[in-house]
């Protein structure tokens, strides 16, 4: 009889035990019932309503901008519908002076952080003024290079630490972005220097058309934090209250000098990756329907209505006000100065090198003609 040799390491069970260490934190379930009072954030009724208004604003914004894009009024657009809790409840937990580094999908939190709507629309049109922020605005323009914002966030956070500034730096990345080298470098650097950064991974299941399970063998994305020696947690990305609490707590931890935290939000984008792809080619309608049942608006609507703090009428008011806000901003954009290449070149460097100076002259002549 052949003796089967006992395995010296339980590799499979080691791998499978990972999920036990990364449970998904929730405050509200899919119906809006409180399932974990310990994680309930300390928000007044007014603040809860304020947060809901932002979520409704975000959904309306996404629907309108999608429509405007289809009409050819704006450039490319990366839809954010479905990710409102992940984006807007996390931003809501920041304090004045906290620094935000968003991606191309995170224009809504950038706007809530203080960027005028007009500027967001200029950004979609590829106008340089879309990136031209006042020095005191605590944010960087939306990043299109996957992962670049993670290394920048680590650097800004180290700067905050060195200056003794009591603020945090928060940045977003998608599930696909966590396979990028910059992601690991960013969290490792911030961890090594105890820099006050909050790294949000918005796991919306797809990097363009690549499903999360094909992107990485990791059981969770939160566990990637462990390799950098920093805490990582997984939160229900459709639950605004759980996300708010997670960011608030991460903020306290980082500001106390403990270093960064990584938060994986389990979320979903209802629309395509950008307006140039067809999601029906890579995901079924059943999956979309499954996630729609977990929607952040259903949860918050039920939760707040139960407390007598929300109504259909109130929701319609927010929707109508948002539509007017968008219409007004578009009118402002229509009056914006068309951008000149010479202007674009002039703001590239504090002191333009000779070749850029030559190009400026060439374009100024062309623009005069
Ligand atoms: C360095 C780099 N490589 C490739 C691309 C092209 N690209 C744009 S979006 C994207 C997928 C990103 O997916 P994910 O990080 O999951 O973010 P999501 O769009 O789902 O929010 C890729 C590969 C890029 N912008 N930058």
XYZ file of C-alpha atoms and ligand atoms in Angstrom:
395
model
C 0.000 0.000 0.000
C 1.278 3.443 -0.968
C 1.457 5.749 1.998
C 0.188 9.277 1.284
C 2.650 11.705 2.708
C 1.194 14.158 5.202
C 1.328 17.718 3.928
C 3.754 19.881 5.846
C 1.894 23.130 5.258
C -1.861 23.615 4.979
C -1.614 26.034 2.066
C -5.271 25.826 1.055
C -6.679 26.374 4.507
C -4.242 29.248 5.030
C -5.629 30.915 1.916
C -9.243 30.188 2.751
C -8.969 31.554 6.284
C -8.365 35.053 4.861
C -12.082 35.845 4.640
C -12.463 35.378 8.419
C -10.095 38.295 8.960
C -11.829 40.583 6.486
C -15.564 40.541 7.231
C -17.723 43.099 5.420
C -18.825 45.803 7.861
C -22.407 47.061 7.644
C -24.655 49.421 9.593
C -27.765 49.374 7.384
C -28.936 46.227 5.629
C -30.511 46.259 2.168
C -33.893 47.310 3.568
C -32.463 50.155 5.647
C -32.681 48.319 8.985
C -29.872 48.986 11.475
C -27.888 45.761 11.870
C -24.913 47.023 13.867
C -25.533 49.755 16.432
C -21.869 49.702 17.516
C -20.849 51.192 14.156
C -23.654 53.769 14.014
C -22.044 57.143 13.249
C -22.535 60.108 15.505
C -24.597 62.206 13.065
C -27.453 64.579 13.953
C -30.795 64.342 12.129
C -29.810 67.390 10.064
C -26.542 65.766 9.066
C -28.273 62.507 8.121
C -30.633 64.478 5.869
C -27.690 66.442 4.471
C -25.932 63.169 3.619
C -29.074 61.819 1.913
C -29.397 65.022 -0.096
C -25.842 64.533 -1.344
C -26.592 60.946 -2.370
C -29.700 62.044 -4.303
C -27.656 64.889 -5.822
C -25.038 62.320 -6.912
C -27.599 60.045 -8.566
C -29.279 62.954 -10.368
C -25.898 64.304 -11.466
C -24.940 60.921 -12.914
C -28.205 60.549 -14.837
C -28.076 64.087 -16.233
C -24.415 63.985 -17.234
C -24.932 60.591 -18.931
C -27.762 62.161 -20.929
C -25.758 65.288 -21.770
C -22.918 63.112 -22.951
C -25.237 61.110 -25.218
C -26.456 64.404 -26.670
C -22.832 65.304 -27.442
C -22.777 68.275 -25.040
C -19.838 67.018 -22.955
C -16.701 64.966 -23.623
C -16.178 61.459 -22.311
C -17.763 60.527 -18.988
C -17.095 57.767 -16.435
C -20.472 57.024 -14.802
C -20.657 56.960 -11.016
C -24.282 55.819 -10.507
C -24.283 53.054 -7.867
C -21.115 54.347 -6.209
C -22.705 57.349 -4.446
C -22.391 55.900 -0.930
C -18.790 54.903 -1.497
C -17.837 58.293 -2.934
C -20.027 60.808 -1.156
C -20.297 59.309 2.344
C -16.505 58.924 2.419
C -16.017 62.568 1.390
C -18.657 63.638 3.927
C -16.476 62.200 6.719
C -13.595 64.549 5.852
C -12.933 67.802 7.677
C -11.889 71.209 6.420
C -8.363 71.124 5.003
C -8.355 67.350 4.395
C -6.889 66.674 0.978
C -8.633 64.679 -1.758
C -7.024 62.866 -4.708
C -9.790 61.518 -6.955
C -9.865 59.428 -10.146
C -11.735 60.138 -13.389
C -14.820 58.483 -11.835
C -14.743 60.618 -8.682
C -15.881 64.001 -9.966
C -18.954 63.921 -7.643
C -16.893 63.794 -4.411
C -14.513 66.381 -5.886
C -17.467 68.716 -6.491
C -18.770 68.130 -2.952
C -15.250 68.893 -1.735
C -15.532 72.361 -3.296
C -14.844 72.245 -7.035
C -17.397 74.412 -8.890
C -19.684 72.418 -11.176
C -18.662 74.595 -14.108
C -15.088 73.446 -13.640
C -16.132 69.782 -13.654
C -17.834 70.310 -16.992
C -14.756 72.063 -18.373
C -12.758 69.008 -17.294
C -15.048 66.686 -19.265
C -14.559 68.934 -22.272
C -10.769 68.694 -21.929
C -10.433 72.418 -21.155
C -7.307 73.279 -19.154
C -9.325 75.394 -16.706
C -10.891 72.132 -15.549
C -7.544 71.373 -13.884
C -6.643 74.865 -12.754
C -7.359 74.800 -9.004
C -6.835 77.696 -6.601
C -3.838 77.065 -4.305
C -6.058 76.837 -1.207
C -8.358 74.146 -2.630
C -7.369 70.933 -0.853
C -7.556 68.582 -3.815
C -5.772 67.485 -6.954
C -7.429 67.268 -10.361
C -9.055 63.924 -11.205
C -6.336 61.436 -12.169
C -6.656 59.358 -15.340
C -3.386 57.414 -15.025
C -4.332 54.328 -13.049
C -2.604 54.288 -9.668
C -0.702 57.589 -9.957
C -2.885 59.207 -7.288
C -1.812 56.576 -4.723
C 1.860 57.545 -4.827
C 0.930 61.234 -4.891
C -1.353 60.720 -1.862
C 1.518 59.112 0.037
C 3.705 62.122 -0.772
C 1.101 64.721 0.200
C 0.407 62.816 3.431
C 4.111 62.750 4.304
C 4.193 66.508 3.674
C 1.276 66.968 6.087
C 3.086 64.915 8.711
C 6.339 66.838 8.333
C 4.507 70.149 8.689
C 2.578 68.866 11.732
C -0.692 69.567 9.901
C -3.688 67.913 11.551
C -5.338 66.823 8.339
C -5.602 63.604 6.379
C -5.197 62.836 2.708
C -7.826 60.627 1.104
C -7.584 58.976 -2.293
C -9.607 56.512 -4.351
C -8.672 53.670 -6.684
C -10.708 50.974 -8.462
C -10.401 47.200 -8.006
C -8.399 47.010 -11.258
C -6.056 49.719 -10.041
C -4.949 47.549 -7.115
C -3.031 45.395 -9.615
C -0.920 48.387 -10.585
C 2.579 48.855 -9.146
C 1.808 52.396 -7.968
C -0.871 51.035 -5.663
C 1.636 48.914 -3.721
C 4.275 51.631 -3.747
C 1.807 54.186 -2.417
C 0.513 52.132 0.491
C 3.980 50.840 1.324
C 5.546 54.304 1.362
C 2.736 55.829 3.426
C 2.928 52.885 5.832
C 6.714 53.089 6.202
C 6.500 56.801 7.047
C 3.308 56.647 9.158
C 1.802 59.210 6.807
C -1.828 60.206 7.518
C -3.518 58.780 4.403
C -6.822 57.016 3.833
C -6.698 54.735 0.816
C -10.131 53.856 -0.536
C -10.446 50.930 -2.930
C -13.767 51.158 -4.748
C -14.370 47.549 -5.688
C -17.066 47.889 -8.358
C -16.322 44.388 -9.683
C -14.927 45.448 -13.071
C -11.845 47.192 -14.433
C -13.394 48.229 -17.766
C -14.538 44.733 -18.845
C -12.158 42.659 -16.710
C -13.982 41.049 -13.779
C -12.454 41.404 -10.365
C -11.833 37.621 -10.066
C -9.656 37.650 -13.211
C -7.753 40.696 -12.036
C -6.141 39.170 -8.947
C -6.069 35.897 -7.029
C -6.399 37.763 -3.727
C -9.520 36.731 -1.774
C -10.168 40.315 -0.744
C -8.585 43.595 -1.789
C -8.526 44.780 1.835
C -5.930 42.097 2.640
C -3.436 43.794 0.308
C -2.930 46.340 3.106
C -1.341 43.690 5.306
C 1.697 43.362 3.025
C 2.349 47.045 3.657
C 1.874 46.590 7.416
C -1.198 48.812 7.545
C -4.781 47.978 8.570
C -7.224 47.051 5.810
C -10.984 46.656 6.213
C -13.858 45.717 3.936
C -17.041 47.782 4.114
C -20.422 47.471 2.392
C -19.997 50.064 -0.353
C -23.754 50.573 -0.735
C -24.108 51.456 2.971
C -23.449 55.191 3.506
C -23.423 54.950 7.303
C -20.861 52.132 7.427
C -18.600 54.005 5.004
C -18.922 57.238 6.966
C -17.962 55.476 10.218
C -15.048 53.653 8.592
C -13.551 56.874 7.192
C -14.140 58.834 10.416
C -12.384 56.145 12.444
C -9.552 55.838 9.909
C -9.181 59.606 10.083
C -8.821 59.562 13.884
C -6.311 56.720 13.668
C -4.206 58.460 11.003
C -4.222 61.863 12.699
C -3.137 60.285 15.989
C 0.125 59.390 14.196
C -0.601 55.703 13.534
C -0.272 55.934 9.760
C -2.576 55.011 6.887
C -5.652 52.797 6.611
C -6.982 51.021 3.538
C -10.750 50.659 3.115
C -12.234 48.379 0.444
C -15.797 49.417 -0.396
C -17.938 46.693 -2.023
C -19.830 48.698 -4.598
C -21.146 48.595 -8.183
C -21.363 50.952 -11.143
C -24.704 50.645 -12.898
C -23.541 52.299 -16.110
C -20.765 51.448 -18.543
C -17.091 51.978 -17.644
C -17.138 55.102 -19.825
C -19.536 56.185 -22.529
C -17.513 54.325 -25.149
C -18.125 50.748 -23.961
C -21.115 48.417 -23.931
C -21.434 46.645 -20.554
C -23.844 44.042 -21.987
C -20.802 42.476 -23.615
C -19.182 41.634 -20.306
C -21.884 41.384 -17.629
C -25.428 40.039 -17.383
C -28.544 42.004 -16.496
C -29.134 39.655 -13.498
C -25.960 40.947 -11.866
C -27.085 44.551 -12.318
C -30.548 43.707 -10.899
C -28.927 41.980 -7.903
C -26.905 45.110 -7.088
C -29.804 47.475 -7.682
C -31.552 45.769 -4.770
C -28.641 46.848 -2.542
C -28.875 50.485 -3.627
C -27.783 53.150 -1.122
C -30.832 55.314 -1.841
C -33.292 52.534 -0.949
C -31.512 51.980 2.382
C -31.253 55.621 3.368
C -34.768 56.427 2.106
C -36.239 53.647 4.247
C -34.082 54.453 7.246
C -34.857 58.184 7.189
C -38.556 57.798 6.290
C -38.972 55.526 9.310
C -37.581 58.351 11.463
C -39.924 60.856 9.750
C -36.973 62.705 8.206
C -37.551 62.029 4.491
C -40.353 62.066 1.901
C -40.862 61.720 -1.869
C -41.586 65.430 -1.966
C -38.246 66.244 -0.348
C -36.451 63.934 -2.761
C -38.089 65.585 -5.779
C -37.034 69.014 -4.508
C -33.392 67.866 -4.421
C -33.675 66.337 -7.901
C -35.183 69.510 -9.391
C -32.631 71.777 -7.661
C -29.792 69.615 -9.015
C -31.146 69.818 -12.569
C -31.261 73.622 -12.331
C -27.731 73.719 -10.900
C -26.484 71.650 -13.865
C -28.342 73.781 -16.408
C -26.850 76.988 -14.937
C -23.334 75.548 -14.896
C -23.653 74.492 -18.534
C -24.716 78.002 -19.472
C -21.551 79.307 -17.765
C -19.443 76.765 -19.658
C -20.942 77.938 -22.943
C -19.592 81.427 -22.154
C -16.109 80.227 -21.193
C -13.152 81.456 -23.263
C -12.074 78.769 -25.736
C -8.659 77.515 -24.658
C -5.537 78.616 -26.500
C -2.581 76.295 -26.935
C -0.219 79.177 -26.063
C -1.998 79.603 -22.693
C -1.803 75.885 -22.094
C 1.957 75.932 -22.686
C 2.436 79.013 -20.510
C 1.109 77.331 -17.367
C 3.117 74.126 -17.812
C 6.296 75.393 -16.147
C 7.089 78.185 -13.723
C 10.028 78.997 -16.026
C 9.445 77.613 -19.508
C 12.470 75.858 -21.090
C 13.643 77.187 -24.441
C 11.782 74.673 -26.617
C 8.493 75.500 -24.858
C 9.189 79.239 -25.237
C 9.635 78.690 -28.969
C 6.370 76.758 -29.166
C 4.573 79.519 -27.263
C 5.728 82.035 -29.885
C 4.674 79.798 -32.783
C 1.201 79.283 -31.325
C 0.745 82.937 -30.406
C 1.401 83.849 -34.037
C -1.050 81.215 -35.269
C -3.678 82.407 -32.783
C -3.269 86.034 -33.935
C -3.715 85.039 -37.576
C -1.469 53.353 -16.241
C -2.740 53.139 -17.002
N -2.938 51.966 -17.653
C -4.099 51.756 -18.332
C -5.063 52.739 -18.391
C -6.355 52.499 -19.161
N -7.479 52.314 -18.217
C -8.361 53.304 -17.982
S -9.529 52.848 -16.884
C -8.878 51.310 -16.706
C -9.509 50.291 -15.785
C -9.589 50.734 -14.381
O -10.397 49.897 -13.618
P -10.576 50.096 -12.064
O -9.262 50.443 -11.450
O -11.264 48.897 -11.537
O -11.473 51.410 -11.931
P -12.987 51.698 -12.318
O -12.923 52.368 -13.671
O -13.741 50.431 -12.325
O -13.509 52.658 -11.316
C -7.752 51.155 -17.514
C -6.946 49.912 -17.608
C -4.812 53.958 -17.705
N -5.706 54.939 -17.685
N -3.661 54.127 -17.015
